[in-house]
Amino acid sequence: LGWWIGHRSHHRSQGQRTSSDDTLIGAILGLMGLLIAFSFSGAAARFDQRTHLIVAEANTVAAAYDSVSLLPVARQSGLQARYKDYLTQRLDLYTDMPDFERYDTKRRALDAVIQSIDVETREAFNETRGDAKALAIEAVRKVGAMRDAYVTQRQAMLFHQPRIIWLSLLVLVLIGAFLAGYKMGLAQRKERFLTMMFGLLMACAIYLIIIIEFPMLGKVSLDQYNQEFENTLNRIPQQ
């Protein structure tokens, strides 16, 4: 479209218009580059935050599971089974993310498991007698920390840059492409290689921003950060 309008402008001016205001075009392209850099930086920062929150959550789960040994022996096997359910469902929580109804179902089921762990841990604490009660309170605290870490991590997965930023990015990329074509149309010179390069680079930049911003939907995965969940799961004895 930019080439077509620039080409018509050139012929309407009878060949007198052969260039455009490079300062204006440079400012618009600079703004486009700035917004791309801002979007990439924000996506990378949120990705980094999510990885840290997942690692922190995994560590709190491991600590909470280890604290089961501080509770009465009669309660330990039941709680170990609950932790096994929790870890299994937690590892499966973010699979098939495009199916948001299924995700919501899995989330509610995981919330119920955490609630049952909390209730059983408190009941086990109430059954503890003597000096062991001072140790058993640590189990209650660590379950609370596990629940808080899970909620914080889950909420962080829902935080993304505002839609107005996505819209502005798309509009500026289209305007930048239009101005590049318009300038070539005025100069009556098609740069096919540079045109393809521009389109390829812009598409790759936006695609990279999207897959980092939405790691569960693209090629950038958070599975490697879930390894600690699997390590804790493997430590739970078979019932």
PDB file of C-alpha atoms in Angstrom, residues 3-237:
ATOM      1  CA  TRP A   3       4.511   1.654  -2.510  1.00  0.00           C
ATOM      2  CA  TRP A   4       1.276   2.197  -4.439  1.00  0.00           C
ATOM      3  CA  ILE A   5       0.524   5.569  -2.802  1.00  0.00           C
ATOM      4  CA  GLY A   6       4.135   6.706  -3.149  1.00  0.00           C
ATOM      5  CA  HIS A   7       4.157   5.648  -6.795  1.00  0.00           C
ATOM      6  CA  ARG A   8       0.959   7.618  -7.508  1.00  0.00           C
ATOM      7  CA  SER A   9       2.301  10.673  -5.675  1.00  0.00           C
ATOM      8  CA  HIS A  10       5.428  10.551  -7.800  1.00  0.00           C
ATOM      9  CA  HIS A  11       3.423  10.522 -11.043  1.00  0.00           C
ATOM     10  CA  ARG A  12       0.954  13.165  -9.866  1.00  0.00           C
ATOM     11  CA  SER A  13       3.844  15.517  -9.191  1.00  0.00           C
ATOM     12  CA  GLN A  14       5.186  14.677 -12.650  1.00  0.00           C
ATOM     13  CA  GLY A  15       8.333  13.222 -11.179  1.00  0.00           C
ATOM     14  CA  GLN A  16       9.136  16.164  -8.909  1.00  0.00           C
ATOM     15  CA  ARG A  17       8.446  14.288  -5.669  1.00  0.00           C
ATOM     16  CA  THR A  18      11.206  11.748  -5.344  1.00  0.00           C
ATOM     17  CA  SER A  19      11.803  11.747  -1.584  1.00  0.00           C
ATOM     18  CA  SER A  20       9.956  12.163   1.686  1.00  0.00           C
ATOM     19  CA  ASP A  21      10.725  13.778   5.005  1.00  0.00           C
ATOM     20  CA  ASP A  22      13.432  11.481   6.343  1.00  0.00           C
ATOM     21  CA  THR A  23      13.310  13.137   9.766  1.00  0.00           C
ATOM     22  CA  LEU A  24       9.618  12.298  10.201  1.00  0.00           C
ATOM     23  CA  ILE A  25      10.025   8.739   8.935  1.00  0.00           C
ATOM     24  CA  GLY A  26      13.074   8.239  11.126  1.00  0.00           C
ATOM     25  CA  ALA A  27      11.139   9.454  14.178  1.00  0.00           C
ATOM     26  CA  ILE A  28       8.251   7.062  13.508  1.00  0.00           C
ATOM     27  CA  LEU A  29      10.555   4.104  12.863  1.00  0.00           C
ATOM     28  CA  GLY A  30      12.496   5.022  16.003  1.00  0.00           C
ATOM     29  CA  LEU A  31       9.283   5.010  18.017  1.00  0.00           C
ATOM     30  CA  MET A  32       8.425   1.609  16.551  1.00  0.00           C
ATOM     31  CA  GLY A  33      11.829   0.265  17.565  1.00  0.00           C
ATOM     32  CA  LEU A  34      11.440   1.728  21.050  1.00  0.00           C
ATOM     33  CA  LEU A  35       8.053   0.051  21.527  1.00  0.00           C
ATOM     34  CA  ILE A  36       9.432  -3.282  20.291  1.00  0.00           C
ATOM     35  CA  ALA A  37      12.311  -2.993  22.757  1.00  0.00           C
ATOM     36  CA  PHE A  38       9.898  -2.051  25.563  1.00  0.00           C
ATOM     37  CA  SER A  39       7.617  -5.003  24.803  1.00  0.00           C
ATOM     38  CA  PHE A  40      10.512  -7.452  24.618  1.00  0.00           C
ATOM     39  CA  SER A  41      12.033  -6.137  27.837  1.00  0.00           C
ATOM     40  CA  GLY A  42       8.700  -6.413  29.682  1.00  0.00           C
ATOM     41  CA  ALA A  43       8.065  -9.937  28.381  1.00  0.00           C
ATOM     42  CA  ALA A  44      11.578 -11.049  29.355  1.00  0.00           C
ATOM     43  CA  ALA A  45      11.214  -9.540  32.846  1.00  0.00           C
ATOM     44  CA  ARG A  46       7.884 -11.298  33.426  1.00  0.00           C
ATOM     45  CA  PHE A  47       9.343 -14.572  32.135  1.00  0.00           C
ATOM     46  CA  ASP A  48      12.259 -14.241  34.550  1.00  0.00           C
ATOM     47  CA  GLN A  49       9.858 -13.485  37.411  1.00  0.00           C
ATOM     48  CA  ARG A  50       7.783 -16.566  36.603  1.00  0.00           C
ATOM     49  CA  THR A  51      10.824 -18.832  36.646  1.00  0.00           C
ATOM     50  CA  HIS A  52      11.855 -17.501  40.048  1.00  0.00           C
ATOM     51  CA  LEU A  53       8.346 -17.966  41.426  1.00  0.00           C
ATOM     52  CA  ILE A  54       8.157 -21.550  40.149  1.00  0.00           C
ATOM     53  CA  VAL A  55      11.506 -22.389  41.759  1.00  0.00           C
ATOM     54  CA  ALA A  56      10.397 -20.741  45.014  1.00  0.00           C
ATOM     55  CA  GLU A  57       7.113 -22.663  44.929  1.00  0.00           C
ATOM     56  CA  ALA A  58       8.920 -25.955  44.317  1.00  0.00           C
ATOM     57  CA  ASN A  59      11.230 -25.283  47.261  1.00  0.00           C
ATOM     58  CA  THR A  60       8.313 -24.539  49.601  1.00  0.00           C
ATOM     59  CA  VAL A  61       6.602 -27.769  48.529  1.00  0.00           C
ATOM     60  CA  ALA A  62       9.770 -29.759  49.240  1.00  0.00           C
ATOM     61  CA  ALA A  63      10.107 -28.096  52.652  1.00  0.00           C
ATOM     62  CA  ALA A  64       6.446 -28.701  53.481  1.00  0.00           C
ATOM     63  CA  TYR A  65       6.709 -32.358  52.490  1.00  0.00           C
ATOM     64  CA  ASP A  66       9.838 -32.815  54.648  1.00  0.00           C
ATOM     65  CA  SER A  67       7.944 -31.374  57.607  1.00  0.00           C
ATOM     66  CA  VAL A  68       5.487 -34.299  57.496  1.00  0.00           C
ATOM     67  CA  SER A  69       8.031 -36.267  59.556  1.00  0.00           C
ATOM     68  CA  LEU A  70       7.410 -33.820  62.430  1.00  0.00           C
ATOM     69  CA  LEU A  71       3.780 -34.932  62.723  1.00  0.00           C
ATOM     70  CA  PRO A  72       2.338 -38.063  64.375  1.00  0.00           C
ATOM     71  CA  VAL A  73       3.286 -41.258  62.580  1.00  0.00           C
ATOM     72  CA  ALA A  74      -0.354 -42.273  62.124  1.00  0.00           C
ATOM     73  CA  ARG A  75      -0.936 -39.146  60.016  1.00  0.00           C
ATOM     74  CA  GLN A  76       2.161 -39.318  57.862  1.00  0.00           C
ATOM     75  CA  SER A  77       1.056 -41.852  55.245  1.00  0.00           C
ATOM     76  CA  GLY A  78      -2.193 -39.986  54.557  1.00  0.00           C
ATOM     77  CA  LEU A  79      -0.390 -36.677  54.155  1.00  0.00           C
ATOM     78  CA  GLN A  80       2.223 -38.252  51.900  1.00  0.00           C
ATOM     79  CA  ALA A  81      -0.592 -39.437  49.640  1.00  0.00           C
ATOM     80  CA  ARG A  82      -2.005 -35.885  49.585  1.00  0.00           C
ATOM     81  CA  TYR A  83       1.367 -34.448  48.617  1.00  0.00           C
ATOM     82  CA  LYS A  84       1.666 -37.015  45.855  1.00  0.00           C
ATOM     83  CA  ASP A  85      -1.727 -35.920  44.506  1.00  0.00           C
ATOM     84  CA  TYR A  86      -0.696 -32.288  44.769  1.00  0.00           C
ATOM     85  CA  LEU A  87       2.593 -32.743  42.908  1.00  0.00           C
ATOM     86  CA  THR A  88       0.989 -34.869  40.192  1.00  0.00           C
ATOM     87  CA  GLN A  89      -1.756 -32.331  39.589  1.00  0.00           C
ATOM     88  CA  ARG A  90       0.626 -29.373  39.850  1.00  0.00           C
ATOM     89  CA  LEU A  91       2.833 -30.802  37.098  1.00  0.00           C
ATOM     90  CA  ASP A  92      -0.265 -31.254  34.930  1.00  0.00           C
ATOM     91  CA  LEU A  93      -1.800 -27.855  35.711  1.00  0.00           C
ATOM     92  CA  TYR A  94      -0.402 -25.855  32.774  1.00  0.00           C
ATOM     93  CA  THR A  95      -0.625 -28.528  30.099  1.00  0.00           C
ATOM     94  CA  ASP A  96      -3.175 -27.912  27.314  1.00  0.00           C
ATOM     95  CA  MET A  97      -3.312 -24.233  28.244  1.00  0.00           C
ATOM     96  CA  PRO A  98      -5.431 -23.128  25.254  1.00  0.00           C
ATOM     97  CA  ASP A  99      -8.258 -25.162  26.816  1.00  0.00           C
ATOM     98  CA  PHE A 100      -9.074 -22.635  29.548  1.00  0.00           C
ATOM     99  CA  GLU A 101     -12.111 -24.546  30.801  1.00  0.00           C
ATOM    100  CA  ARG A 102      -9.967 -27.591  31.469  1.00  0.00           C
ATOM    101  CA  TYR A 103      -7.342 -25.417  33.129  1.00  0.00           C
ATOM    102  CA  ASP A 104      -9.973 -23.937  35.431  1.00  0.00           C
ATOM    103  CA  THR A 105     -11.181 -27.442  36.336  1.00  0.00           C
ATOM    104  CA  LYS A 106      -7.635 -28.569  37.140  1.00  0.00           C
ATOM    105  CA  ARG A 107      -7.007 -25.402  39.133  1.00  0.00           C
ATOM    106  CA  ARG A 108     -10.064 -25.972  41.314  1.00  0.00           C
ATOM    107  CA  ALA A 109      -9.046 -29.600  41.890  1.00  0.00           C
ATOM    108  CA  LEU A 110      -5.543 -28.477  42.900  1.00  0.00           C
ATOM    109  CA  ASP A 111      -6.991 -25.861  45.253  1.00  0.00           C
ATOM    110  CA  ALA A 112      -9.028 -28.619  46.916  1.00  0.00           C
ATOM    111  CA  VAL A 113      -5.915 -30.763  47.408  1.00  0.00           C
ATOM    112  CA  ILE A 114      -4.026 -27.867  49.008  1.00  0.00           C
ATOM    113  CA  GLN A 115      -6.976 -27.214  51.281  1.00  0.00           C
ATOM    114  CA  SER A 116      -7.078 -30.873  52.340  1.00  0.00           C
ATOM    115  CA  ILE A 117      -3.322 -30.808  53.085  1.00  0.00           C
ATOM    116  CA  ASP A 118      -3.806 -27.718  55.218  1.00  0.00           C
ATOM    117  CA  VAL A 119      -6.743 -29.228  57.125  1.00  0.00           C
ATOM    118  CA  GLU A 120      -5.036 -32.572  57.756  1.00  0.00           C
ATOM    119  CA  THR A 121      -1.817 -30.871  58.843  1.00  0.00           C
ATOM    120  CA  ARG A 122      -3.704 -28.770  61.394  1.00  0.00           C
ATOM    121  CA  GLU A 123      -5.572 -31.810  62.640  1.00  0.00           C
ATOM    122  CA  ALA A 124      -2.271 -33.678  63.024  1.00  0.00           C
ATOM    123  CA  PHE A 125      -0.838 -30.695  64.899  1.00  0.00           C
ATOM    124  CA  ASN A 126      -3.789 -30.720  67.300  1.00  0.00           C
ATOM    125  CA  GLU A 127      -3.173 -34.407  67.975  1.00  0.00           C
ATOM    126  CA  THR A 128       0.483 -33.786  68.824  1.00  0.00           C
ATOM    127  CA  ARG A 129       1.334 -33.820  72.495  1.00  0.00           C
ATOM    128  CA  GLY A 130       4.238 -32.668  74.648  1.00  0.00           C
ATOM    129  CA  ASP A 131       7.479 -31.284  73.317  1.00  0.00           C
ATOM    130  CA  ALA A 132       6.705 -32.532  69.792  1.00  0.00           C
ATOM    131  CA  LYS A 133       4.071 -29.787  69.459  1.00  0.00           C
ATOM    132  CA  ALA A 134       6.781 -27.133  69.122  1.00  0.00           C
ATOM    133  CA  LEU A 135       8.181 -29.019  66.119  1.00  0.00           C
ATOM    134  CA  ALA A 136       4.790 -29.812  64.615  1.00  0.00           C
ATOM    135  CA  ILE A 137       3.923 -26.104  64.363  1.00  0.00           C
ATOM    136  CA  GLU A 138       6.654 -25.849  61.726  1.00  0.00           C
ATOM    137  CA  ALA A 139       4.662 -28.194  59.511  1.00  0.00           C
ATOM    138  CA  VAL A 140       1.645 -25.891  59.729  1.00  0.00           C
ATOM    139  CA  ARG A 141       3.769 -22.853  58.867  1.00  0.00           C
ATOM    140  CA  LYS A 142       5.421 -24.546  55.912  1.00  0.00           C
ATOM    141  CA  VAL A 143       2.070 -25.627  54.476  1.00  0.00           C
ATOM    142  CA  GLY A 144       0.938 -22.009  54.715  1.00  0.00           C
ATOM    143  CA  ALA A 145       4.097 -20.883  52.906  1.00  0.00           C
ATOM    144  CA  MET A 146       3.486 -23.524  50.227  1.00  0.00           C
ATOM    145  CA  ARG A 147      -0.064 -22.303  49.682  1.00  0.00           C
ATOM    146  CA  ASP A 148       1.056 -18.661  49.470  1.00  0.00           C
ATOM    147  CA  ALA A 149       3.828 -19.507  46.990  1.00  0.00           C
ATOM    148  CA  TYR A 150       1.378 -21.433  44.808  1.00  0.00           C
ATOM    149  CA  VAL A 151      -1.137 -18.559  44.746  1.00  0.00           C
ATOM    150  CA  THR A 152       1.574 -15.986  43.987  1.00  0.00           C
ATOM    151  CA  GLN A 153       2.966 -18.074  41.145  1.00  0.00           C
ATOM    152  CA  ARG A 154      -0.483 -18.755  39.689  1.00  0.00           C
ATOM    153  CA  GLN A 155      -1.399 -15.078  39.711  1.00  0.00           C
ATOM    154  CA  ALA A 156       1.899 -14.142  38.052  1.00  0.00           C
ATOM    155  CA  MET A 157       0.994 -16.414  35.139  1.00  0.00           C
ATOM    156  CA  LEU A 158      -2.014 -14.183  34.442  1.00  0.00           C
ATOM    157  CA  PHE A 159      -0.101 -10.898  34.332  1.00  0.00           C
ATOM    158  CA  HIS A 160       0.674  -9.642  30.825  1.00  0.00           C
ATOM    159  CA  GLN A 161       1.304  -6.298  29.224  1.00  0.00           C
ATOM    160  CA  PRO A 162      -1.857  -4.241  28.546  1.00  0.00           C
ATOM    161  CA  ARG A 163      -3.733  -4.767  25.305  1.00  0.00           C
ATOM    162  CA  ILE A 164      -3.149  -1.144  24.346  1.00  0.00           C
ATOM    163  CA  ILE A 165       0.587  -1.921  24.128  1.00  0.00           C
ATOM    164  CA  TRP A 166      -0.075  -4.857  21.803  1.00  0.00           C
ATOM    165  CA  LEU A 167      -2.352  -2.685  19.658  1.00  0.00           C
ATOM    166  CA  SER A 168       0.153   0.169  19.577  1.00  0.00           C
ATOM    167  CA  LEU A 169       2.927  -2.233  18.610  1.00  0.00           C
ATOM    168  CA  LEU A 170       0.892  -3.673  15.747  1.00  0.00           C
ATOM    169  CA  VAL A 171      -0.156  -0.229  14.485  1.00  0.00           C
ATOM    170  CA  LEU A 172       3.390   1.158  14.590  1.00  0.00           C
ATOM    171  CA  VAL A 173       4.815  -1.855  12.755  1.00  0.00           C
ATOM    172  CA  LEU A 174       2.177  -1.435  10.032  1.00  0.00           C
ATOM    173  CA  ILE A 175       2.847   2.303   9.835  1.00  0.00           C
ATOM    174  CA  GLY A 176       6.582   1.651   9.638  1.00  0.00           C
ATOM    175  CA  ALA A 177       6.047  -0.811   6.797  1.00  0.00           C
ATOM    176  CA  PHE A 178       3.731   1.664   5.036  1.00  0.00           C
ATOM    177  CA  LEU A 179       6.278   4.490   5.273  1.00  0.00           C
ATOM    178  CA  ALA A 180       9.087   2.279   4.000  1.00  0.00           C
ATOM    179  CA  GLY A 181       6.962   1.329   0.997  1.00  0.00           C
ATOM    180  CA  TYR A 182       5.871   4.932   0.479  1.00  0.00           C
ATOM    181  CA  LYS A 183       9.453   6.117   0.399  1.00  0.00           C
ATOM    182  CA  MET A 184      10.385   3.459  -2.168  1.00  0.00           C
ATOM    183  CA  GLY A 185       7.343   4.424  -4.246  1.00  0.00           C
ATOM    184  CA  LEU A 186       8.437   8.071  -4.362  1.00  0.00           C
ATOM    185  CA  ALA A 187      11.961   7.087  -5.335  1.00  0.00           C
ATOM    186  CA  GLN A 188      10.619   4.610  -7.947  1.00  0.00           C
ATOM    187  CA  ARG A 189      12.972   1.983  -6.619  1.00  0.00           C
ATOM    188  CA  LYS A 190      11.830  -1.329  -5.201  1.00  0.00           C
ATOM    189  CA  GLU A 191      14.129  -2.933  -2.671  1.00  0.00           C
ATOM    190  CA  ARG A 192      12.733  -6.455  -2.723  1.00  0.00           C
ATOM    191  CA  PHE A 193      15.462  -7.970  -0.562  1.00  0.00           C
ATOM    192  CA  LEU A 194      15.184  -5.247   2.088  1.00  0.00           C
ATOM    193  CA  THR A 195      11.388  -5.497   1.989  1.00  0.00           C
ATOM    194  CA  MET A 196      11.499  -9.223   2.682  1.00  0.00           C
ATOM    195  CA  MET A 197      14.135  -8.692   5.349  1.00  0.00           C
ATOM    196  CA  PHE A 198      11.994  -6.031   7.055  1.00  0.00           C
ATOM    197  CA  GLY A 199       8.921  -8.259   7.053  1.00  0.00           C
ATOM    198  CA  LEU A 200      10.874 -11.271   8.305  1.00  0.00           C
ATOM    199  CA  LEU A 201      12.581  -9.356  11.113  1.00  0.00           C
ATOM    200  CA  MET A 202       9.362  -7.691  12.287  1.00  0.00           C
ATOM    201  CA  ALA A 203       7.491 -11.011  12.242  1.00  0.00           C
ATOM    202  CA  CYS A 204      10.299 -12.745  14.159  1.00  0.00           C
ATOM    203  CA  ALA A 205      10.504  -9.918  16.715  1.00  0.00           C
ATOM    204  CA  ILE A 206       6.759  -9.964  17.434  1.00  0.00           C
ATOM    205  CA  TYR A 207       6.683 -13.778  17.490  1.00  0.00           C
ATOM    206  CA  LEU A 208       9.580 -13.823  19.972  1.00  0.00           C
ATOM    207  CA  ILE A 209       7.787 -11.332  22.214  1.00  0.00           C
ATOM    208  CA  ILE A 210       4.589 -13.414  22.121  1.00  0.00           C
ATOM    209  CA  ILE A 211       6.206 -16.768  22.966  1.00  0.00           C
ATOM    210  CA  ILE A 212       8.150 -15.212  25.864  1.00  0.00           C
ATOM    211  CA  GLU A 213       5.059 -13.380  27.130  1.00  0.00           C
ATOM    212  CA  PHE A 214       2.955 -16.566  26.895  1.00  0.00           C
ATOM    213  CA  PRO A 215       5.449 -19.373  27.617  1.00  0.00           C
ATOM    214  CA  MET A 216       2.761 -22.030  28.061  1.00  0.00           C
ATOM    215  CA  LEU A 217       1.447 -21.472  24.524  1.00  0.00           C
ATOM    216  CA  GLY A 218       4.663 -21.305  22.504  1.00  0.00           C
ATOM    217  CA  LYS A 219       8.063 -22.885  22.035  1.00  0.00           C
ATOM    218  CA  VAL A 220       9.580 -21.351  25.168  1.00  0.00           C
ATOM    219  CA  SER A 221       8.791 -23.785  27.951  1.00  0.00           C
ATOM    220  CA  LEU A 222       8.962 -23.610  31.736  1.00  0.00           C
ATOM    221  CA  ASP A 223       9.181 -27.393  32.092  1.00  0.00           C
ATOM    222  CA  GLN A 224      12.846 -27.345  33.092  1.00  0.00           C
ATOM    223  CA  TYR A 225      11.958 -25.278  36.146  1.00  0.00           C
ATOM    224  CA  ASN A 226       9.449 -27.927  37.257  1.00  0.00           C
ATOM    225  CA  GLN A 227      12.218 -30.459  37.842  1.00  0.00           C
ATOM    226  CA  GLU A 228      12.204 -29.866  41.588  1.00  0.00           C
ATOM    227  CA  PHE A 229       8.514 -30.852  41.699  1.00  0.00           C
ATOM    228  CA  GLU A 230       9.427 -34.142  40.044  1.00  0.00           C
ATOM    229  CA  ASN A 231      12.332 -34.665  42.432  1.00  0.00           C
ATOM    230  CA  THR A 232      10.031 -34.244  45.428  1.00  0.00           C
ATOM    231  CA  LEU A 233       7.418 -36.502  43.838  1.00  0.00           C
ATOM    232  CA  ASN A 234      10.014 -39.239  43.346  1.00  0.00           C
ATOM    233  CA  ARG A 235      10.921 -39.068  47.053  1.00  0.00           C
ATOM    234  CA  ILE A 236       7.389 -39.967  48.154  1.00  0.00           C
ATOM    235  CA  PRO A 237       7.229 -43.680  48.992  1.00  0.00           C
TER     236      PRO A 237
END
